[in-house]
Coordinates of C-alpha atoms and ligand atoms in Angstrom, one line a residue:
M173 CA -0.7 -20.0 -4.6
K174 CA 1.2 -21.6 -1.7
A175 CA 4.5 -20.1 -0.6
E176 CA 7.2 -22.6 0.0
K177 CA 9.9 -20.0 0.5
I178 CA 9.9 -16.2 1.1
V179 CA 13.2 -14.3 0.6
L180 CA 13.6 -10.8 2.2
R181 CA 16.5 -8.7 0.9
K182 CA 17.7 -5.4 2.3
M183 CA 18.9 -3.4 -0.6
R184 CA 21.1 -0.3 -0.9
M185 CA 21.4 1.5 -4.2
T186 CA 23.2 4.9 -4.7
L187 CA 21.3 7.6 -6.6
K188 CA 23.0 9.1 -9.6
S189 CA 22.4 12.5 -8.0
P190 CA 21.0 13.7 -4.7
F191 CA 17.2 14.1 -4.6
Q192 CA 16.2 17.0 -2.3
T193 CA 12.6 17.6 -1.1
S194 CA 11.2 19.8 1.7
F195 CA 11.9 17.2 4.3
G196 CA 15.5 16.1 3.3
T197 CA 18.0 15.0 0.7
Q198 CA 18.4 11.4 -0.4
T199 CA 21.7 10.1 -1.9
V200 CA 21.1 6.4 -1.4
R201 CA 18.0 4.3 -1.4
D202 CA 17.7 1.7 1.4
F203 CA 14.7 -0.5 0.7
I204 CA 13.6 -4.1 0.8
L205 CA 12.8 -6.6 -2.0
V206 CA 10.7 -9.7 -1.4
E207 CA 10.5 -12.9 -3.4
V208 CA 7.6 -15.3 -2.8
H209 CA 8.5 -18.8 -4.2
T210 CA 5.8 -21.3 -4.9
R211 CA 6.4 -24.7 -6.5
D212 CA 6.1 -23.3 -10.0
F213 CA 6.7 -19.5 -9.9
V214 CA 8.5 -16.6 -8.1
G215 CA 6.7 -13.4 -7.4
Y216 CA 8.5 -10.1 -6.7
G217 CA 7.5 -7.1 -4.6
E218 CA 9.3 -3.9 -3.5
C219 CA 8.9 -2.4 0.0
V220 CA 9.2 1.3 -0.7
V221 CA 10.5 2.3 2.8
S222 CA 13.6 4.4 3.4
G223 CA 16.3 4.3 6.0
E224 CA 14.7 7.1 7.9
P225 CA 11.0 7.8 8.9
L226 CA 10.8 11.1 7.1
Y227 CA 8.1 10.4 4.5
S228 CA 6.1 8.0 6.8
E229 CA 6.6 6.2 10.0
E230 CA 8.0 3.1 8.3
T231 CA 11.7 2.4 7.8
V232 CA 13.7 -0.6 6.5
E233 CA 14.0 -1.8 10.1
T234 CA 10.3 -1.5 11.0
A235 CA 9.2 -3.2 7.8
W236 CA 11.9 -6.0 8.1
H237 CA 10.6 -6.7 11.6
I238 CA 6.9 -6.7 10.7
M239 CA 7.5 -9.0 7.7
E240 CA 9.9 -11.3 9.5
D241 CA 8.0 -11.6 12.7
F242 CA 4.3 -11.3 11.7
L243 CA 3.4 -11.1 8.0
V244 CA 5.5 -14.0 6.6
P245 CA 4.6 -16.4 9.4
M246 CA 0.9 -15.5 8.8
L247 CA 1.3 -16.3 5.1
F248 CA 3.0 -19.7 5.8
E249 CA 0.3 -20.5 8.4
Y250 CA -2.6 -19.5 6.0
G251 CA -1.3 -21.8 3.2
E252 CA -3.0 -21.8 -0.1
L253 CA -4.3 -18.5 -1.5
A254 CA -6.6 -18.5 -4.5
H255 CA -6.4 -14.7 -5.2
P256 CA -4.1 -11.8 -4.0
D257 CA -7.1 -10.0 -2.6
E258 CA -6.9 -12.5 0.3
V259 CA -3.5 -11.1 1.4
G260 CA -4.9 -7.8 2.5
R261 CA -7.7 -9.5 4.4
L262 CA -5.2 -11.8 6.1
F263 CA -3.1 -8.8 7.1
A264 CA -6.0 -6.7 8.3
P265 CA -5.5 -7.4 12.1
I266 CA -2.0 -5.9 11.8
R267 CA -2.3 -2.1 12.2
R268 CA -0.8 0.2 9.5
N269 CA 2.7 -0.9 8.3
N270 CA 1.3 -0.5 4.8
M271 CA 4.6 -0.6 2.9
A272 CA 5.5 -3.9 4.5
K273 CA 2.1 -5.3 3.7
S274 CA 2.2 -3.9 0.2
A275 CA 5.6 -5.5 -0.7
L276 CA 4.3 -9.1 0.1
E277 CA 0.9 -8.5 -1.5
G278 CA 2.6 -7.2 -4.6
A279 CA 4.6 -10.4 -4.9
Y280 CA 1.4 -12.4 -4.7
W281 CA -0.2 -10.3 -7.5
D282 CA 2.9 -11.0 -9.6
L283 CA 2.6 -14.8 -8.8
Y284 CA -1.1 -14.7 -9.6
A285 CA -0.6 -13.1 -13.0
K286 CA 2.2 -15.5 -13.8
Q287 CA 0.0 -18.4 -12.8
Q288 CA -2.8 -17.1 -15.1
G289 CA -0.2 -16.5 -17.9
I290 CA -1.2 -12.8 -18.2
P291 CA 0.5 -9.5 -17.6
L292 CA 0.0 -8.0 -14.2
A293 CA -1.7 -5.0 -15.9
R294 CA -4.4 -7.3 -17.2
A295 CA -4.8 -9.2 -14.0
L296 CA -5.5 -5.8 -12.3
G297 CA -8.1 -4.9 -15.0
G298 CA -5.8 -2.5 -16.8
T299 CA -6.9 -1.2 -20.2
K300 CA -3.8 0.5 -21.7
D301 CA -0.9 -0.8 -23.6
R302 CA 1.2 2.4 -23.0
I303 CA 1.2 4.8 -20.1
E304 CA 2.0 8.5 -20.1
V305 CA 4.7 9.6 -17.6
G306 CA 6.2 12.7 -16.1
V307 CA 9.2 13.3 -13.9
S308 CA 9.7 14.6 -10.3
L309 CA 12.5 17.1 -10.0
G310 CA 14.1 17.8 -6.6
I311 CA 14.9 21.2 -5.1
E312 CA 18.2 22.7 -6.5
A313 CA 20.4 25.3 -4.8
D314 CA 21.1 26.9 -8.2
I315 CA 18.0 27.4 -10.3
N316 CA 20.1 27.0 -13.4
D317 CA 20.5 23.3 -12.4
L318 CA 16.7 23.1 -12.2
F319 CA 16.4 24.7 -15.6
R320 CA 18.8 22.2 -17.1
N321 CA 16.8 19.3 -15.5
V322 CA 13.5 20.6 -17.0
E323 CA 15.2 21.1 -20.4
K324 CA 16.6 17.5 -20.3
Y325 CA 13.3 15.8 -19.5
L326 CA 11.3 18.0 -21.9
E327 CA 13.7 16.9 -24.6
L328 CA 13.2 13.3 -23.5
G329 CA 9.5 13.7 -24.0
Y330 CA 8.3 13.5 -20.4
R331 CA 4.6 14.7 -20.3
R332 CA 4.7 16.8 -17.1
M333 CA 7.2 18.4 -14.7
K334 CA 6.7 18.0 -10.9
I335 CA 8.7 20.6 -9.1
K336 CA 9.5 20.3 -5.4
I337 CA 8.8 23.4 -3.5
A338 CA 9.4 24.6 0.1
P339 CA 9.1 28.0 2.0
G340 CA 11.4 30.4 0.3
K341 CA 11.7 28.2 -2.8
D342 CA 8.2 28.4 -4.2
V343 CA 6.6 31.4 -5.9
E344 CA 9.8 32.8 -7.5
V345 CA 11.0 29.4 -8.6
I346 CA 7.7 28.6 -10.3
R347 CA 7.6 32.2 -11.8
A348 CA 11.1 31.7 -13.3
L349 CA 10.1 28.3 -14.7
R350 CA 7.0 29.8 -16.3
Q351 CA 9.0 32.7 -17.8
R352 CA 11.6 30.3 -19.2
F353 CA 9.4 27.4 -20.4
G354 CA 6.0 29.0 -20.9
G355 CA 2.8 26.9 -20.4
I356 CA 4.3 23.4 -20.1
P357 CA 2.3 20.9 -18.0
M358 CA 3.7 21.6 -14.5
M359 CA 2.8 20.9 -10.9
A360 CA 4.3 21.6 -7.5
D361 CA 4.9 19.1 -4.6
A362 CA 5.3 20.7 -1.1
N363 CA 5.6 17.5 1.0
S364 CA 3.7 19.1 3.9
A365 CA 6.1 22.1 4.2
Y366 CA 3.3 24.7 4.7
T367 CA 0.5 25.5 7.2
L368 CA -2.7 27.6 6.8
R369 CA -0.7 30.6 7.9
D370 CA 1.0 30.4 4.5
V371 CA -2.3 30.7 2.6
D372 CA -1.2 34.0 1.0
V373 CA 2.0 32.5 -0.4
L374 CA 0.1 29.4 -1.7
K375 CA -2.6 31.7 -3.3
Q376 CA 0.2 33.4 -5.2
L377 CA 0.8 30.1 -7.0
D378 CA -2.7 30.4 -8.4
E379 CA -1.4 32.8 -11.1
F380 CA 0.9 30.1 -12.7
D381 CA -1.8 27.7 -13.9
L382 CA -0.3 24.7 -12.2
M383 CA -2.0 21.3 -12.7
M384 CA -2.1 20.9 -9.0
I385 CA -0.3 21.6 -5.7
E386 CA 0.6 18.3 -4.0
Q387 CA 0.3 17.9 -0.2
P388 CA 0.9 21.5 0.9
L389 CA -0.1 20.9 4.5
A390 CA 0.5 18.3 7.3
H391 CA 1.1 14.7 6.3
D392 CA -1.8 13.5 8.4
D393 CA -4.4 16.3 7.7
I394 CA -7.6 16.4 5.6
I395 CA -9.4 19.2 7.5
D396 CA -7.1 22.1 6.8
H397 CA -6.6 20.9 3.2
A398 CA -10.4 21.3 2.8
K399 CA -10.2 24.9 4.2
L400 CA -7.2 25.7 1.9
Q401 CA -8.8 24.2 -1.2
R402 CA -11.7 26.7 -0.7
E403 CA -9.1 29.5 -0.9
L404 CA -7.2 28.2 -3.9
K405 CA -8.1 28.0 -7.7
T406 CA -5.3 25.4 -8.2
P407 CA -6.4 21.8 -7.4
I408 CA -4.9 20.2 -4.3
C409 CA -3.6 16.7 -4.7
L410 CA -3.1 14.6 -1.6
D411 CA -0.2 12.1 -1.2
E412 CA 0.9 11.5 2.4
S413 CA -2.6 12.0 3.8
I414 CA -4.2 9.1 2.0
H415 CA -3.4 5.7 3.5
S416 CA -6.6 3.8 2.7
Y417 CA -9.9 3.7 0.9
E418 CA -11.5 5.2 4.0
D419 CA -9.0 8.1 4.0
A420 CA -9.7 8.8 0.3
R421 CA -13.5 8.6 0.9
K422 CA -13.4 11.1 3.8
A423 CA -10.9 13.5 2.0
I424 CA -13.1 13.5 -1.2
E425 CA -16.3 14.0 0.9
L426 CA -14.7 17.0 2.8
G427 CA -13.4 18.6 -0.4
S428 CA -9.8 18.2 0.7
T429 CA -8.5 16.9 -2.6
R430 CA -9.5 17.1 -6.2
I431 CA -6.7 14.8 -7.4
I432 CA -5.0 11.8 -5.7
N433 CA -1.4 10.7 -6.0
M434 CA -1.7 6.9 -5.8
K435 CA 1.3 5.2 -4.2
V436 CA 0.7 1.4 -3.9
G437 CA 3.0 1.1 -0.9
R438 CA 1.4 3.9 1.0
V439 CA -2.1 2.4 0.7
G440 CA -1.0 -1.1 1.6
G441 CA -1.1 -2.8 -1.8
L442 CA -2.6 -3.2 -5.2
S443 CA -6.0 -4.5 -4.0
E444 CA -6.5 -1.4 -1.9
A445 CA -5.2 0.7 -4.8
K446 CA -7.9 -0.8 -7.0
R447 CA -10.6 0.0 -4.5
I448 CA -9.5 3.6 -4.3
H449 CA -9.3 3.7 -8.1
D450 CA -12.9 2.6 -8.3
L451 CA -14.0 5.1 -5.6
C452 CA -12.3 7.9 -7.6
V453 CA -14.1 6.8 -10.8
E454 CA -17.4 7.1 -8.9
K455 CA -16.5 10.5 -7.5
G456 CA -14.8 12.0 -10.6
I457 CA -11.4 12.3 -9.0
P458 CA -8.5 11.8 -11.4
L459 CA -5.5 9.7 -10.3
W460 CA -1.9 9.5 -11.2
C461 CA 0.8 7.1 -9.9
G462 CA 3.4 8.5 -7.6
G463 CA 6.8 7.2 -7.0
M464 CA 9.2 6.4 -4.1
L465 CA 12.4 6.3 -6.1
E466 CA 11.8 2.6 -6.7
S467 CA 14.1 0.1 -8.3
G468 CA 12.8 -1.6 -11.4
I469 CA 10.7 -4.1 -9.4
G470 CA 8.6 -1.3 -7.8
R471 CA 8.6 0.6 -11.1
A472 CA 7.1 -2.5 -12.8
H473 CA 4.2 -2.6 -10.3
N474 CA 3.6 1.1 -10.8
I475 CA 3.4 0.7 -14.6
A476 CA 0.8 -2.1 -14.2
V477 CA -1.4 -0.1 -11.8
T478 CA -1.2 3.0 -14.1
T479 CA -3.0 1.0 -16.8
L480 CA -6.3 1.3 -14.8
P481 CA -8.6 3.6 -16.7
N482 CA -8.9 6.4 -14.1
F483 CA -5.1 7.0 -14.0
T484 CA -5.7 9.9 -16.4
L485 CA -2.7 12.2 -15.5
P486 CA 1.0 11.5 -16.1
G487 CA 2.6 10.1 -13.0
D488 CA 6.2 9.9 -11.5
T489 CA 7.1 6.5 -13.1
A490 CA 10.2 7.8 -14.9
G491 CA 12.7 5.5 -16.7
S492 CA 15.2 3.4 -14.7
S493 CA 17.9 5.9 -15.7
R494 CA 16.2 8.8 -13.8
Y495 CA 17.8 7.5 -10.6
W496 CA 20.1 4.5 -11.4
Q497 CA 23.4 4.0 -13.1
E498 CA 22.2 0.4 -13.5
D499 CA 18.8 -0.9 -12.5
I500 CA 18.4 -4.4 -11.1
I501 CA 16.0 -5.6 -13.8
D502 CA 16.3 -6.7 -17.4
P503 CA 15.2 -5.0 -19.5
E504 CA 15.4 -1.6 -17.7
V505 CA 12.3 0.7 -17.8
E506 CA 12.6 2.9 -20.8
V507 CA 10.5 6.0 -21.6
A508 CA 9.9 6.5 -25.4
A509 CA 10.4 9.9 -27.1
D510 CA 6.7 10.6 -26.8
G511 CA 6.8 10.3 -23.0
T512 CA 5.2 6.9 -22.7
I513 CA 6.2 3.5 -21.4
A514 CA 5.1 0.3 -23.2
V515 CA 3.2 -2.0 -20.8
P516 CA 5.0 -5.4 -20.7
Q517 CA 3.0 -8.2 -22.3
A518 CA 4.9 -11.0 -20.5
P519 CA 3.1 -12.8 -17.7
G520 CA 3.4 -11.1 -14.3
I521 CA 5.3 -7.8 -13.8
G522 CA 7.1 -8.3 -17.1
F523 CA 10.6 -7.5 -15.9
A524 CA 13.0 -10.0 -14.4
P525 CA 15.6 -9.2 -11.7
V526 CA 19.2 -9.8 -12.8
P527 CA 20.6 -12.2 -10.1
D528 CA 24.1 -10.8 -10.1
L529 CA 22.8 -7.2 -9.6
L530 CA 20.4 -8.3 -7.0
D531 CA 23.3 -9.8 -5.1
K532 CA 25.5 -6.8 -5.8
Y533 CA 23.1 -4.4 -4.0
T534 CA 21.9 -6.7 -1.3
T535 CA 23.1 -5.9 2.2
A536 CA 21.2 -8.6 4.1
V537 CA 19.1 -11.6 3.2
N538 CA 16.6 -13.7 5.2
V539 CA 15.5 -16.9 3.5
M540 CA 12.3 -18.1 5.3
K541 CA 10.9 -21.5 4.5
R542 CA 7.5 -23.0 5.3
G543 CA 7.4 -25.7 7.9
Ligands
164_853 O1 10.4 9.8 -9.0 C1 9.8 9.3 -8.0 O2 9.9 8.2 -7.6 C2 9.0 10.3 -7.2 C3 9.9 11.0 -6.2 C4 9.1 11.9 -5.4 O3 8.6 12.9 -5.8 C5 8.9 11.5 -4.0 C6 9.3 10.4 -3.5 C7 9.2 10.1 -2.1 C8 8.7 11.0 -1.3 C9 8.7 12.3 -1.7 O4 9.9 12.9 -1.6 C10 8.2 12.5 -3.1 C11 6.7 12.5 -3.2 O5 6.1 13.1 -2.3 O6 6.1 12.1 -4.2
MG854 MG1 4.4 13.8 -2.9

């Protein structure tokens, strides 16, 4: 695979409804799409940054700079790649900036699968032809709106409900949901809104038989999560704390996490995600695929990675209509009535961007050519 042209697109898509978490409310998604053009194929990747550095340190502007000024020139200079695993090794001297790295590496995985004439899922070693999915539901001012959202997605067949919590919007919200919906598969995501001083509040959540509590403590911690896990019955699931295979190895060794939310962009790409997957098989740590409110391109990559065997819990890969009036891909991602998504059998990511819609939501383009 030798890139002749790499296209960076700043994208802005408006969410159907605001998405509130413990660290803010999103109404639009600002992100980046990348296209890697070789002589025969085009590979697509999504950079899952936001406009503001609230989930991680990366933003549209930092990723644009790192790709434009470092990663793309490195790819042009390197020339012919035989396998996408080489991309991560090439980018290794660049510190962090995982979402920027992941977008370009994901495009090379798409290219590789297209070149082999196989679905990306198979190229990754995936073993499933359908994946089970859940949905992530934001914080609502009026709990009746949250009830309506849970009802809606239960009726649509989604396999588990992820409920955003924050101090003051936690125990009573989960209690009310249990009273109304009984023992449905349910988890909570705190997005680092608590500290060890809140251990008594978090212990109260133990009575509700949640599947897990996601990232209760600081985004860059594994020590305090290990202390907290010793106090809780409910499994802790780490998201923001896990940026690499090494982070996962240390967190598992310390007992900081019993489940991992895998986000391909957060860990720097599909090759690293596969390494973490294999570590979790060895350590008996189940995985599920998180989301970053992706467009259909990022959603396609998430579907493929979820076909790896140790993704045993429903993830956040909802259908395109969860967030978008219209997605930029054809066909859109659909969730069947049984809460599953069919894994595309076409070569590559299995979804094609719609040119007119790409242009409609593009706010800036940089076409970079070799030479
Ligand atoms: O539906 C999705 O894409 C998942 C949305 C979601 O829960 C999150 C997206 C991005 C950051 C966080 O707010 C949160 C998460 O922590 O998983
Ligand atoms: Mg999370």
